[in-house]
mmCIF file of N, CA, C and O in Angstrom:
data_model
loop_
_atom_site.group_PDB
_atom_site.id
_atom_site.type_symbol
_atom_site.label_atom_id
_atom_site.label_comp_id
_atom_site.label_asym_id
_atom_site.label_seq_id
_atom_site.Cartn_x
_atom_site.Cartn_y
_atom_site.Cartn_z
ATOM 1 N N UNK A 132 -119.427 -69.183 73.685
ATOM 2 C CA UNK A 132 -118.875 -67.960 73.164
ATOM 3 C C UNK A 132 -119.503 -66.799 73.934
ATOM 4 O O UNK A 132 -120.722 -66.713 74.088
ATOM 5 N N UNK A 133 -118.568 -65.847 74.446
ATOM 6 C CA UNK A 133 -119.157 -64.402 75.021
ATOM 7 C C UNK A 133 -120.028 -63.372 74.199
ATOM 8 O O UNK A 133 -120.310 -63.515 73.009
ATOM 9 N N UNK A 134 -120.332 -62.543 74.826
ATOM 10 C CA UNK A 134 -121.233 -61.798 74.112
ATOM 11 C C UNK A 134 -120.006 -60.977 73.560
ATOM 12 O O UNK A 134 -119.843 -60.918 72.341
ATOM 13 N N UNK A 135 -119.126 -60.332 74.432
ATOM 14 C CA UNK A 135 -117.839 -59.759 73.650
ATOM 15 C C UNK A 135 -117.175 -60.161 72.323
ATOM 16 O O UNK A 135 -116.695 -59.403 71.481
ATOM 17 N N UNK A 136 -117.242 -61.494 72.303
ATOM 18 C CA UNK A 136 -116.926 -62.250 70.859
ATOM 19 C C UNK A 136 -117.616 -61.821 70.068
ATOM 20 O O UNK A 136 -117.481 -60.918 69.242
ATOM 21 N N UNK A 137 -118.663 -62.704 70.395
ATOM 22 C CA UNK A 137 -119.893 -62.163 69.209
ATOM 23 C C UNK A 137 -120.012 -60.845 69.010
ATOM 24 O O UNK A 137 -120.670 -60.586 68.003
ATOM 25 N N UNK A 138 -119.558 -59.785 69.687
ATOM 26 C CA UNK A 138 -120.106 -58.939 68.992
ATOM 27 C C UNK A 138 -118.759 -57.910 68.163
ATOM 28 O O UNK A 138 -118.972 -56.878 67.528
ATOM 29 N N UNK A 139 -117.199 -58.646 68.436
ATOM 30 C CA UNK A 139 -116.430 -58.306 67.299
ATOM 31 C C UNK A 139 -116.041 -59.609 66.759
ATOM 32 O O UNK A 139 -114.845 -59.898 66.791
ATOM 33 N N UNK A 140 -117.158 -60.705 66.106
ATOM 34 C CA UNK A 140 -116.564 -60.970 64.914
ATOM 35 C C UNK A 140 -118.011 -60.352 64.188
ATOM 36 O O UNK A 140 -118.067 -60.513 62.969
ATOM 37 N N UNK A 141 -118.897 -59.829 64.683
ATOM 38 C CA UNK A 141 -120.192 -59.250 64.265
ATOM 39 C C UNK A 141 -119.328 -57.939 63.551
ATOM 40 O O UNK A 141 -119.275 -57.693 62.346
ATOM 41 N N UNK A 142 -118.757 -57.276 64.519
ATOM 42 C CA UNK A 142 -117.938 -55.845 64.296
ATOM 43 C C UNK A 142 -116.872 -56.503 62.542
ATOM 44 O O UNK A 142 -116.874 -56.043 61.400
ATOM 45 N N UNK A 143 -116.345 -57.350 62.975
ATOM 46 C CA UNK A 143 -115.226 -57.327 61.862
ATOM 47 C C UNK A 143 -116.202 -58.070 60.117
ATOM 48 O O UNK A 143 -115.978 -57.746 58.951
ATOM 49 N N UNK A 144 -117.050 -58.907 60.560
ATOM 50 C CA UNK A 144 -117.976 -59.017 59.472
ATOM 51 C C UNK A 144 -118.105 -57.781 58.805
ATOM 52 O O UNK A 144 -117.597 -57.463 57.729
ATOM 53 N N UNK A 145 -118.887 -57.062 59.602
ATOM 54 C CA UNK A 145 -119.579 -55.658 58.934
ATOM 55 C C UNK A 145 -118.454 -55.095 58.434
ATOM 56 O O UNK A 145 -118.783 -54.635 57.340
ATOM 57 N N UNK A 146 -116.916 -54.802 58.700
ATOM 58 C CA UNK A 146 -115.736 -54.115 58.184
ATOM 59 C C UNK A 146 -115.672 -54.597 57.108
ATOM 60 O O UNK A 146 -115.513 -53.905 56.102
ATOM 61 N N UNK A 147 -115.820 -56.330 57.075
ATOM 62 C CA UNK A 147 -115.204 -56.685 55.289
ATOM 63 C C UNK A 147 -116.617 -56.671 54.443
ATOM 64 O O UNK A 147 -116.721 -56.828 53.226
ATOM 65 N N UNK A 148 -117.646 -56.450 55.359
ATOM 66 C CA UNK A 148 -118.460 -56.394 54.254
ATOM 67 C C UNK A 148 -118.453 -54.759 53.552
ATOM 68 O O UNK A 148 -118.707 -54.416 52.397
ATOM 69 N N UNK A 149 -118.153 -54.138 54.460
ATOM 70 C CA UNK A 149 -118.023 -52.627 53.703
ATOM 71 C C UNK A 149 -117.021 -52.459 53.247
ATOM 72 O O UNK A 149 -117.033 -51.488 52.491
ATOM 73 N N UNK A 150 -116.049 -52.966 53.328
ATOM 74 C CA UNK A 150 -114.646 -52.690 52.563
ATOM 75 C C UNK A 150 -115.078 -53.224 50.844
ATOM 76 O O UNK A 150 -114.744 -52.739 49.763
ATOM 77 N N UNK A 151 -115.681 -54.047 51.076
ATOM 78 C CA UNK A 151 -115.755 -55.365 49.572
ATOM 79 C C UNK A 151 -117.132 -54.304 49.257
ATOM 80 O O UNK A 151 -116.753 -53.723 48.240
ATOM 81 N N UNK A 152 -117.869 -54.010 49.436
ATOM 82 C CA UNK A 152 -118.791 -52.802 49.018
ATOM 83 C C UNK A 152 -118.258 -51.867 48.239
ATOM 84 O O UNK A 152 -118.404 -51.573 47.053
ATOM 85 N N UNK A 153 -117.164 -51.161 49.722
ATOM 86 C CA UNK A 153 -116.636 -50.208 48.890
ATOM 87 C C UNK A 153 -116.057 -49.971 47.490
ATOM 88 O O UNK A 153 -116.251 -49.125 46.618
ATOM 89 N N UNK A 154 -114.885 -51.579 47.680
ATOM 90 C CA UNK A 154 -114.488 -51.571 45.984
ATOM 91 C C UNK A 154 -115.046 -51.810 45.077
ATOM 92 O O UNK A 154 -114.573 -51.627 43.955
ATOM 93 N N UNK A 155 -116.249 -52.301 45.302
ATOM 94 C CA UNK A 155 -117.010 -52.953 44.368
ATOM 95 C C UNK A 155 -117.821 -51.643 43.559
ATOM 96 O O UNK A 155 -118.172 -51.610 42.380
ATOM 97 N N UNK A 156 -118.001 -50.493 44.715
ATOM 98 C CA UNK A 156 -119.047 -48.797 44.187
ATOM 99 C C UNK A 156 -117.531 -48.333 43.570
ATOM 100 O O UNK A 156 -117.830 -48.059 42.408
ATOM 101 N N UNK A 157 -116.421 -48.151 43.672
ATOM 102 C CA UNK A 157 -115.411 -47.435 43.793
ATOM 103 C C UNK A 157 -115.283 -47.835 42.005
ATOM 104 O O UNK A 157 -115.364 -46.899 41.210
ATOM 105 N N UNK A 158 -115.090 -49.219 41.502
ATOM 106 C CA UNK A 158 -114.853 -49.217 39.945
ATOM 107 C C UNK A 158 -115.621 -49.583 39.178
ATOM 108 O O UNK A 158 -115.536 -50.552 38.424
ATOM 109 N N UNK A 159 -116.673 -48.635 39.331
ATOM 110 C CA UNK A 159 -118.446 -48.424 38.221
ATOM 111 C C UNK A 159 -117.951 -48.828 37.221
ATOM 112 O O UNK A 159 -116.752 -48.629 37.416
ATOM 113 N N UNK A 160 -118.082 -49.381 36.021
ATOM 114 C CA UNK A 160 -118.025 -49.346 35.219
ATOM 115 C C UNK A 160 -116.779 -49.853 34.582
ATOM 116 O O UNK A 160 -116.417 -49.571 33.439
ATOM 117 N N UNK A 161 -116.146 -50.641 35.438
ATOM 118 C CA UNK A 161 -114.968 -51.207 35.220
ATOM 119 C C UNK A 161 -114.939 -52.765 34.748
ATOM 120 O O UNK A 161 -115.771 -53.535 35.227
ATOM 121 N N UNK A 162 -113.936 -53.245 33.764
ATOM 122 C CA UNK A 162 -114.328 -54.517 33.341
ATOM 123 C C UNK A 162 -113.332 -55.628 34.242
ATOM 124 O O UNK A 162 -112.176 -55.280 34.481
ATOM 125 N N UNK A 163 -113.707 -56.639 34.607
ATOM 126 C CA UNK A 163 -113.002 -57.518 35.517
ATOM 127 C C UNK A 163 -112.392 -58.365 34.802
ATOM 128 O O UNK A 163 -113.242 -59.232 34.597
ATOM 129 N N UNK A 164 -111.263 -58.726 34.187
ATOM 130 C CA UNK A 164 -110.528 -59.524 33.097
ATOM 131 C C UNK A 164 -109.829 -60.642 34.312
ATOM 132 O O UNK A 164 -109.376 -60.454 35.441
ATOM 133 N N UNK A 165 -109.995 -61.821 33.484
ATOM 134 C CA UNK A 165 -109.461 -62.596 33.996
ATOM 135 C C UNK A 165 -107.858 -63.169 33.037
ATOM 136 O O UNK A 165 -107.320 -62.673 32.047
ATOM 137 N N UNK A 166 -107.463 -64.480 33.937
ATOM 138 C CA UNK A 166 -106.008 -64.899 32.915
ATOM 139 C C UNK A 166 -106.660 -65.462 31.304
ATOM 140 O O UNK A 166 -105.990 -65.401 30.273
ATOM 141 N N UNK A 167 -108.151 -66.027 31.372
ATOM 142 C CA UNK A 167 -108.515 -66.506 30.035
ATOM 143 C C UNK A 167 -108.777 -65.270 29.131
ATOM 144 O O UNK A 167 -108.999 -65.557 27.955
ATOM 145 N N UNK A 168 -108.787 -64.485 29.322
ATOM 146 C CA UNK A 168 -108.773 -63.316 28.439
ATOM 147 C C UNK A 168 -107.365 -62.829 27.959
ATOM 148 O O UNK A 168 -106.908 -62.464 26.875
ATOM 149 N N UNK A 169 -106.975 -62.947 28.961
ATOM 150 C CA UNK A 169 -105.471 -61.729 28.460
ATOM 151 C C UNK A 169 -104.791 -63.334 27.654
ATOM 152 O O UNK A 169 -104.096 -63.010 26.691
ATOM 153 N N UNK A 170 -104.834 -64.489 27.792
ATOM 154 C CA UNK A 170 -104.276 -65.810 26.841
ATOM 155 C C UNK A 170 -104.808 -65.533 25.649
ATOM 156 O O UNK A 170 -104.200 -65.472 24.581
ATOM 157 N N UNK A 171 -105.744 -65.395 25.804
ATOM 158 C CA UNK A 171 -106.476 -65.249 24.072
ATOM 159 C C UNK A 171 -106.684 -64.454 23.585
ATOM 160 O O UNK A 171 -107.434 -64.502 22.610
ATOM 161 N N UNK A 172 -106.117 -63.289 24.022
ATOM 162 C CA UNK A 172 -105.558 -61.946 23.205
ATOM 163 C C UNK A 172 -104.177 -62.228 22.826
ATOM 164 O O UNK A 172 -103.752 -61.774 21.763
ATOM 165 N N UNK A 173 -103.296 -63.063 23.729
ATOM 166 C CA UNK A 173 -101.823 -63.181 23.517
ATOM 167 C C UNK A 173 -101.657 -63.643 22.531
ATOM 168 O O UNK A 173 -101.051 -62.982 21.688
ATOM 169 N N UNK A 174 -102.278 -65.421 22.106
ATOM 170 C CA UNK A 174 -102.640 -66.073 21.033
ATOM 171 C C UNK A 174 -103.017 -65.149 19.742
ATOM 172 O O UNK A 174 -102.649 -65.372 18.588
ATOM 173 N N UNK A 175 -103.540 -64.450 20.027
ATOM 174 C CA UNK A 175 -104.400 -63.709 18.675
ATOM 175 C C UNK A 175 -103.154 -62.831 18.506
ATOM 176 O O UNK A 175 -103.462 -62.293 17.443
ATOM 177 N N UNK A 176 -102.338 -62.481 18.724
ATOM 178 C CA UNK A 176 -102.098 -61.693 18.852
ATOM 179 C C UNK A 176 -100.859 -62.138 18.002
ATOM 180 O O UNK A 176 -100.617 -61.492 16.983
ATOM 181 N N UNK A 177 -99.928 -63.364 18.401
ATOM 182 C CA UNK A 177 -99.143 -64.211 17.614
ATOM 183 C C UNK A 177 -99.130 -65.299 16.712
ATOM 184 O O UNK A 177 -98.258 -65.812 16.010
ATOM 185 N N UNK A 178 -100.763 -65.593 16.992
ATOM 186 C CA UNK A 178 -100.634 -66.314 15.591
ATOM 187 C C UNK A 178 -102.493 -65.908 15.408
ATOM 188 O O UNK A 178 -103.177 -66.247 16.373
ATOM 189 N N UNK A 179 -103.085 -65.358 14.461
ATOM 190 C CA UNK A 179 -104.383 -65.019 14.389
ATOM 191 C C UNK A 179 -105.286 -66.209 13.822
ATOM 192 O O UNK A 179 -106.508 -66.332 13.903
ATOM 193 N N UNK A 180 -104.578 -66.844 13.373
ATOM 194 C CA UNK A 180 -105.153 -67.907 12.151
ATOM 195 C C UNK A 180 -105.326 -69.352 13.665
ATOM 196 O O UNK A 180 -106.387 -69.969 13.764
ATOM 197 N N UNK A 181 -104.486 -69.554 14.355
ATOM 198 C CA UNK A 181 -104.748 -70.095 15.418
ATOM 199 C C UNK A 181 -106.526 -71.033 15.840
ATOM 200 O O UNK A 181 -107.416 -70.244 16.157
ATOM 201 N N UNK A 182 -106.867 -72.317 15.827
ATOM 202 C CA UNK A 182 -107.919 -72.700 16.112
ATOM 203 C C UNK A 182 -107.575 -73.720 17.301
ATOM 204 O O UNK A 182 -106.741 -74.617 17.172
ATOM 205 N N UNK A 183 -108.317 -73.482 18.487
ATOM 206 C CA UNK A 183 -108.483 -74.115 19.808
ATOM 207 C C UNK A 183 -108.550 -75.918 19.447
ATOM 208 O O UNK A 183 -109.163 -76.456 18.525
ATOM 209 N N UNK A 184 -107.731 -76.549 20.479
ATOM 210 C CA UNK A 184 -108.458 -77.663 19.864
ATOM 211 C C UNK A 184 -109.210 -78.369 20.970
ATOM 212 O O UNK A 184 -109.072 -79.589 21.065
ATOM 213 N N UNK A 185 -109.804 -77.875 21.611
ATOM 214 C CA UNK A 185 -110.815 -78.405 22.595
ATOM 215 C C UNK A 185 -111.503 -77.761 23.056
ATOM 216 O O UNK A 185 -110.855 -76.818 23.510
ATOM 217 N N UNK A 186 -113.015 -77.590 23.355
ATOM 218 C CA UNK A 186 -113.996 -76.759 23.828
ATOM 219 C C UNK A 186 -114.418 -77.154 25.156
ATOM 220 O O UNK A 186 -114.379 -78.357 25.414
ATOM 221 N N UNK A 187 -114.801 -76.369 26.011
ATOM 222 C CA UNK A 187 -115.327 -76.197 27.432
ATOM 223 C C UNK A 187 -116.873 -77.466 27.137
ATOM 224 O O UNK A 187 -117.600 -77.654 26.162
ATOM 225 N N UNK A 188 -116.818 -78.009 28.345
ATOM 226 C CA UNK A 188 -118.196 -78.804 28.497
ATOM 227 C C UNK A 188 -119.350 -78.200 28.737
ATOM 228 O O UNK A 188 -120.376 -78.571 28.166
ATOM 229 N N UNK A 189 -119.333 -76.932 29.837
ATOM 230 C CA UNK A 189 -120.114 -76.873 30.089
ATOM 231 C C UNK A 189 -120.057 -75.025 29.556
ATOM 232 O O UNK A 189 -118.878 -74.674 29.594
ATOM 233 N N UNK A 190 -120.795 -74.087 29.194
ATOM 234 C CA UNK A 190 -120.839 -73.320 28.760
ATOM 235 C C UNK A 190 -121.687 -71.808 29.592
ATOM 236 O O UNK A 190 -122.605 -71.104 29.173
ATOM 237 N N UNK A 191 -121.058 -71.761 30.626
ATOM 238 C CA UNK A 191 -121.851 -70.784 31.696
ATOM 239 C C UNK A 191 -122.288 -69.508 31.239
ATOM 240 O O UNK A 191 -121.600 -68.702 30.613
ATOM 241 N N UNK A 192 -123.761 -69.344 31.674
ATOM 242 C CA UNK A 192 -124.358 -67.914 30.970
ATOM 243 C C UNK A 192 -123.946 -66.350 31.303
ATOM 244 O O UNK A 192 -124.504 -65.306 30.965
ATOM 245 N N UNK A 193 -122.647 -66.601 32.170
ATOM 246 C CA UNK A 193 -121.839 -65.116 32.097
ATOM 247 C C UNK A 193 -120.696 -65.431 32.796
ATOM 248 O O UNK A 193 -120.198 -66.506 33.130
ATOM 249 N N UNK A 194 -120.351 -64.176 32.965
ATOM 250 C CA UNK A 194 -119.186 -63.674 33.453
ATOM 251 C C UNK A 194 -119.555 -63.886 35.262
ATOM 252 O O UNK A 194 -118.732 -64.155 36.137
ATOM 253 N N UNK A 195 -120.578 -63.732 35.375
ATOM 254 C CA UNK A 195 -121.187 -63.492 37.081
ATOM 255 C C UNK A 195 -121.005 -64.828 37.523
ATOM 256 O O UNK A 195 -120.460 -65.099 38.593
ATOM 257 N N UNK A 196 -121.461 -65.699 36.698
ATOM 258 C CA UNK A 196 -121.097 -67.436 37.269
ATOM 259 C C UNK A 196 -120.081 -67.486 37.344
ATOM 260 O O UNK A 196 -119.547 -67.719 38.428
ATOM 261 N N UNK A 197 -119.347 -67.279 36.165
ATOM 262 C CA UNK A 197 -117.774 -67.684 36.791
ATOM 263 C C UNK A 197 -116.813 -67.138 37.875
ATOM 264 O O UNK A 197 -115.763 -67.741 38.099
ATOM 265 N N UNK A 198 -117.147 -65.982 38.575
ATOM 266 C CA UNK A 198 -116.980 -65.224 39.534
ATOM 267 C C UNK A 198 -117.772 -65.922 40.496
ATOM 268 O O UNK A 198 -117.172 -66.334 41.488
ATOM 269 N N UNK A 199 -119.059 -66.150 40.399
ATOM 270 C CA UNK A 199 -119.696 -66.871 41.647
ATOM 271 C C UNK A 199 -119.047 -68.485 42.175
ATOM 272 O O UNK A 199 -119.337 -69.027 43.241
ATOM 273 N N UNK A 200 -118.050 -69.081 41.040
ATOM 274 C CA UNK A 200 -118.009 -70.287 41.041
ATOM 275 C C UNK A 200 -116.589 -70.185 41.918
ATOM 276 O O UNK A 200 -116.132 -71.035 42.683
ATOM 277 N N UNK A 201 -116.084 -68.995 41.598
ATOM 278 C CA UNK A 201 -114.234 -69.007 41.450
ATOM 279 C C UNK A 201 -114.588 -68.348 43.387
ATOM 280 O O UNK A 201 -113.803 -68.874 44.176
ATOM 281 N N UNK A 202 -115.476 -67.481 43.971
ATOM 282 C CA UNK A 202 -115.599 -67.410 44.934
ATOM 283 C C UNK A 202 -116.060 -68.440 45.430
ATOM 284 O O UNK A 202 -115.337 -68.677 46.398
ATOM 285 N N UNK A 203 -116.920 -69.293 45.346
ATOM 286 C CA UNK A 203 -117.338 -70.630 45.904
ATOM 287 C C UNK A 203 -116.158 -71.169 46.429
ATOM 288 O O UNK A 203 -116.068 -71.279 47.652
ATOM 289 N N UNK A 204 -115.104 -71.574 45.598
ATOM 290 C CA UNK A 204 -114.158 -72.190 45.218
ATOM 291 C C UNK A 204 -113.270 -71.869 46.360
ATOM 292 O O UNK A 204 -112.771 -72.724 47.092
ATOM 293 N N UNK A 205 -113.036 -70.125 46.513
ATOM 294 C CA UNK A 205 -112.297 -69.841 47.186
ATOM 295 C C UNK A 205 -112.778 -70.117 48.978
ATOM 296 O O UNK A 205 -112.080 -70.631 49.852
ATOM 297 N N UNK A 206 -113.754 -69.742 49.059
ATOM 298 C CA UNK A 206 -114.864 -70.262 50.549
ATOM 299 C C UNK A 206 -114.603 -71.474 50.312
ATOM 300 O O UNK A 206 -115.541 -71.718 51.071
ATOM 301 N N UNK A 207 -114.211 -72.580 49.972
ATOM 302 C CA UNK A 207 -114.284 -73.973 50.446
ATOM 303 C C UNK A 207 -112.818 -74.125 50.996
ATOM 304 O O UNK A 207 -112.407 -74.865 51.890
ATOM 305 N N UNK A 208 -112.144 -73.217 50.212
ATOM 306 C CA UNK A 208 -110.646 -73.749 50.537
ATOM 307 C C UNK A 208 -110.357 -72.585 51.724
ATOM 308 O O UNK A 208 -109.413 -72.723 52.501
ATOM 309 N N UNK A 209 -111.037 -71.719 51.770
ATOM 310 C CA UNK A 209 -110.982 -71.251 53.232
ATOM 311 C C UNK A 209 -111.073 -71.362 54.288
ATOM 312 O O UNK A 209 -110.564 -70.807 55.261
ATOM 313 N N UNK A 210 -112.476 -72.913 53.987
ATOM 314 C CA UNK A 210 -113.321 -73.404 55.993
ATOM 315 C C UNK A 210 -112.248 -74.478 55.751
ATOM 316 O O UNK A 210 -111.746 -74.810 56.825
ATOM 317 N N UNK A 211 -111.642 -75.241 54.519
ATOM 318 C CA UNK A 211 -110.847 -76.104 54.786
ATOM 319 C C UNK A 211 -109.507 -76.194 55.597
ATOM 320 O O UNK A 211 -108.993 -77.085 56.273
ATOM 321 N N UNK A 212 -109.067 -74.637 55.186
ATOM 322 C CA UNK A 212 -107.783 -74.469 55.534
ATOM 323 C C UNK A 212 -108.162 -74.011 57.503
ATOM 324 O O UNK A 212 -107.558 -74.522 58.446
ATOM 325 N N UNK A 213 -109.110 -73.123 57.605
ATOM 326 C CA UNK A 213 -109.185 -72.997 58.896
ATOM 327 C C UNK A 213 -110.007 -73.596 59.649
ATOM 328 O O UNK A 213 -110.401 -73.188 60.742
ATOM 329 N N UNK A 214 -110.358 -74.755 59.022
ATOM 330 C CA UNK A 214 -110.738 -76.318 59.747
ATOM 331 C C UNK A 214 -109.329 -76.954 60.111
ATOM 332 O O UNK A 214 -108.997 -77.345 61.230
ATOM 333 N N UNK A 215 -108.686 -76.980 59.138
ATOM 334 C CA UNK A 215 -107.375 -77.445 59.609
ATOM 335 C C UNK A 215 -106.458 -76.954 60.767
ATOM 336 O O UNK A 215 -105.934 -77.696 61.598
ATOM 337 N N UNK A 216 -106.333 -75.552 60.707
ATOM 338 C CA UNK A 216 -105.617 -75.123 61.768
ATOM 339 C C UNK A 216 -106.326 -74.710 62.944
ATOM 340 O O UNK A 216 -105.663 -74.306 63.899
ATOM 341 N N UNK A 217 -107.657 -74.755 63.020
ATOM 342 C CA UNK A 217 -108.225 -74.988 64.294
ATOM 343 C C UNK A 217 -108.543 -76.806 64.826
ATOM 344 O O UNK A 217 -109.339 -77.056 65.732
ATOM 345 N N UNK A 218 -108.157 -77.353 64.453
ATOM 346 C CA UNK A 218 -108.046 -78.579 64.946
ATOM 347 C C UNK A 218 -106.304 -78.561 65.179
ATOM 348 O O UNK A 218 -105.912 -78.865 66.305
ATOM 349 N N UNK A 219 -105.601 -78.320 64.457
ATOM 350 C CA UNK A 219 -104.189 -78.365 65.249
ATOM 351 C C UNK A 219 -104.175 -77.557 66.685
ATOM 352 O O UNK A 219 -103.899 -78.199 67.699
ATOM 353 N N UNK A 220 -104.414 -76.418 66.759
ATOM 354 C CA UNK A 220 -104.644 -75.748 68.095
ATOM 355 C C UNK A 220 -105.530 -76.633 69.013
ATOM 356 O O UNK A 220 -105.173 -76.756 70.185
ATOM 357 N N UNK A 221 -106.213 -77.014 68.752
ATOM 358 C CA UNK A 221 -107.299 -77.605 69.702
ATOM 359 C C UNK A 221 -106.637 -78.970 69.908
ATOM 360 O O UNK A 221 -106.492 -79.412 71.048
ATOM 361 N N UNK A 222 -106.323 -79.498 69.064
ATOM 362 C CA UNK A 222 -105.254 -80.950 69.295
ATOM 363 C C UNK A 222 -104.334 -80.597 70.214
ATOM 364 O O UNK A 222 -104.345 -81.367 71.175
ATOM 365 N N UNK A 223 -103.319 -79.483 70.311
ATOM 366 C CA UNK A 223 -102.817 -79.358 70.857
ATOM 367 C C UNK A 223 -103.055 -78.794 72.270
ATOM 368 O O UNK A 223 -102.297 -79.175 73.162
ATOM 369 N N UNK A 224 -103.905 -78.037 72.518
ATOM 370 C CA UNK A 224 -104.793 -77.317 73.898
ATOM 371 C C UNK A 224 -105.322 -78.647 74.580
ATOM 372 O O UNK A 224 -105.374 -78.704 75.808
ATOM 373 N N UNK A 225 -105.633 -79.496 73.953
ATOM 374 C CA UNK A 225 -106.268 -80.131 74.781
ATOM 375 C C UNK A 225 -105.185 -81.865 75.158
ATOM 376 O O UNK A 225 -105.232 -82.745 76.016
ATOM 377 N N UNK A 226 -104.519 -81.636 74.206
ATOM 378 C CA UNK A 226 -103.367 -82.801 74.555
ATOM 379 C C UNK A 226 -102.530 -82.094 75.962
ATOM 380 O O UNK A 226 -102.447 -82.429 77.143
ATOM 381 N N UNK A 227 -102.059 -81.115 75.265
ATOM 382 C CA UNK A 227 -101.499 -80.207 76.797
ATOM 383 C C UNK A 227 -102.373 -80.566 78.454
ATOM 384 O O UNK A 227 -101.971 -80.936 79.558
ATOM 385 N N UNK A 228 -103.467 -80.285 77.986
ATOM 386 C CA UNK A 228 -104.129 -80.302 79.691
ATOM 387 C C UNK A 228 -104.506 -82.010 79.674
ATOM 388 O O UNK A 228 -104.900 -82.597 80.681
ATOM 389 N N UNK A 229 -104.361 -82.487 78.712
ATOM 390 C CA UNK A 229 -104.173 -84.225 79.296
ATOM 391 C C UNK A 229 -102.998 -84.654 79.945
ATOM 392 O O UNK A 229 -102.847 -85.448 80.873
ATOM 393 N N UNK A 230 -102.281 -84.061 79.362
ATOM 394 C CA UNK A 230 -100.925 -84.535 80.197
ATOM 395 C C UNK A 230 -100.527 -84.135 81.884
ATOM 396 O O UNK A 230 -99.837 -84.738 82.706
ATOM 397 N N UNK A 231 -101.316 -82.815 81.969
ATOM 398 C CA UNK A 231 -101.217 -82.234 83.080
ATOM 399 C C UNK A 231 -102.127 -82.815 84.167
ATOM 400 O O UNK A 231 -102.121 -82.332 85.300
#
């Protein structure tokens, strides 16, 4: 890798890291709702008397885990997906100059 590379995916790092900064200073005090919230307001909402009939196994000590987990989540399926399509390119780059 060139030093030119390295130094814009260095450049574009630092962009998303300040962009994701930014929104993050931008809504102080803002609450982050997910789909399990707005369901169990819906529920309550149409039938109040309503009782769950199955409970979670494991019982995480906030809101920050489950955000840390749901980003985890999302980073795996990210190197997966562009593991995948950098091996198709490269399958193909390099099948090309075999043939040649």
């Amino acid at each position: 890798m060139s030093k030119k590379q390295v130094a814009t995916i260095a450049v574009l790092l630092l962009i998303c890291i300040g962009l994701a900064l930014f929104a993050l200073a931008s809504n102080q005090g803002s609450e982050f709702g997910g789909a399990d919230g707005a369901a169990e307001e819906a529920i309550s909402s149409i039938d109040p008397d309503y009782e769950p009939w199955a409970e979670s196994l494991i019982e995480l000590p906030g809101g920050e885990t489950e955000s840390l987990l749901f980003c985890l989540q999302t980073a795996i399926g990210a190197v997966v997906i562009g593991f995948g399509f950098g091996y198709l390119v490269a399958r193909k780059k390099y099948n090309g100059k075999a043939s040649e």
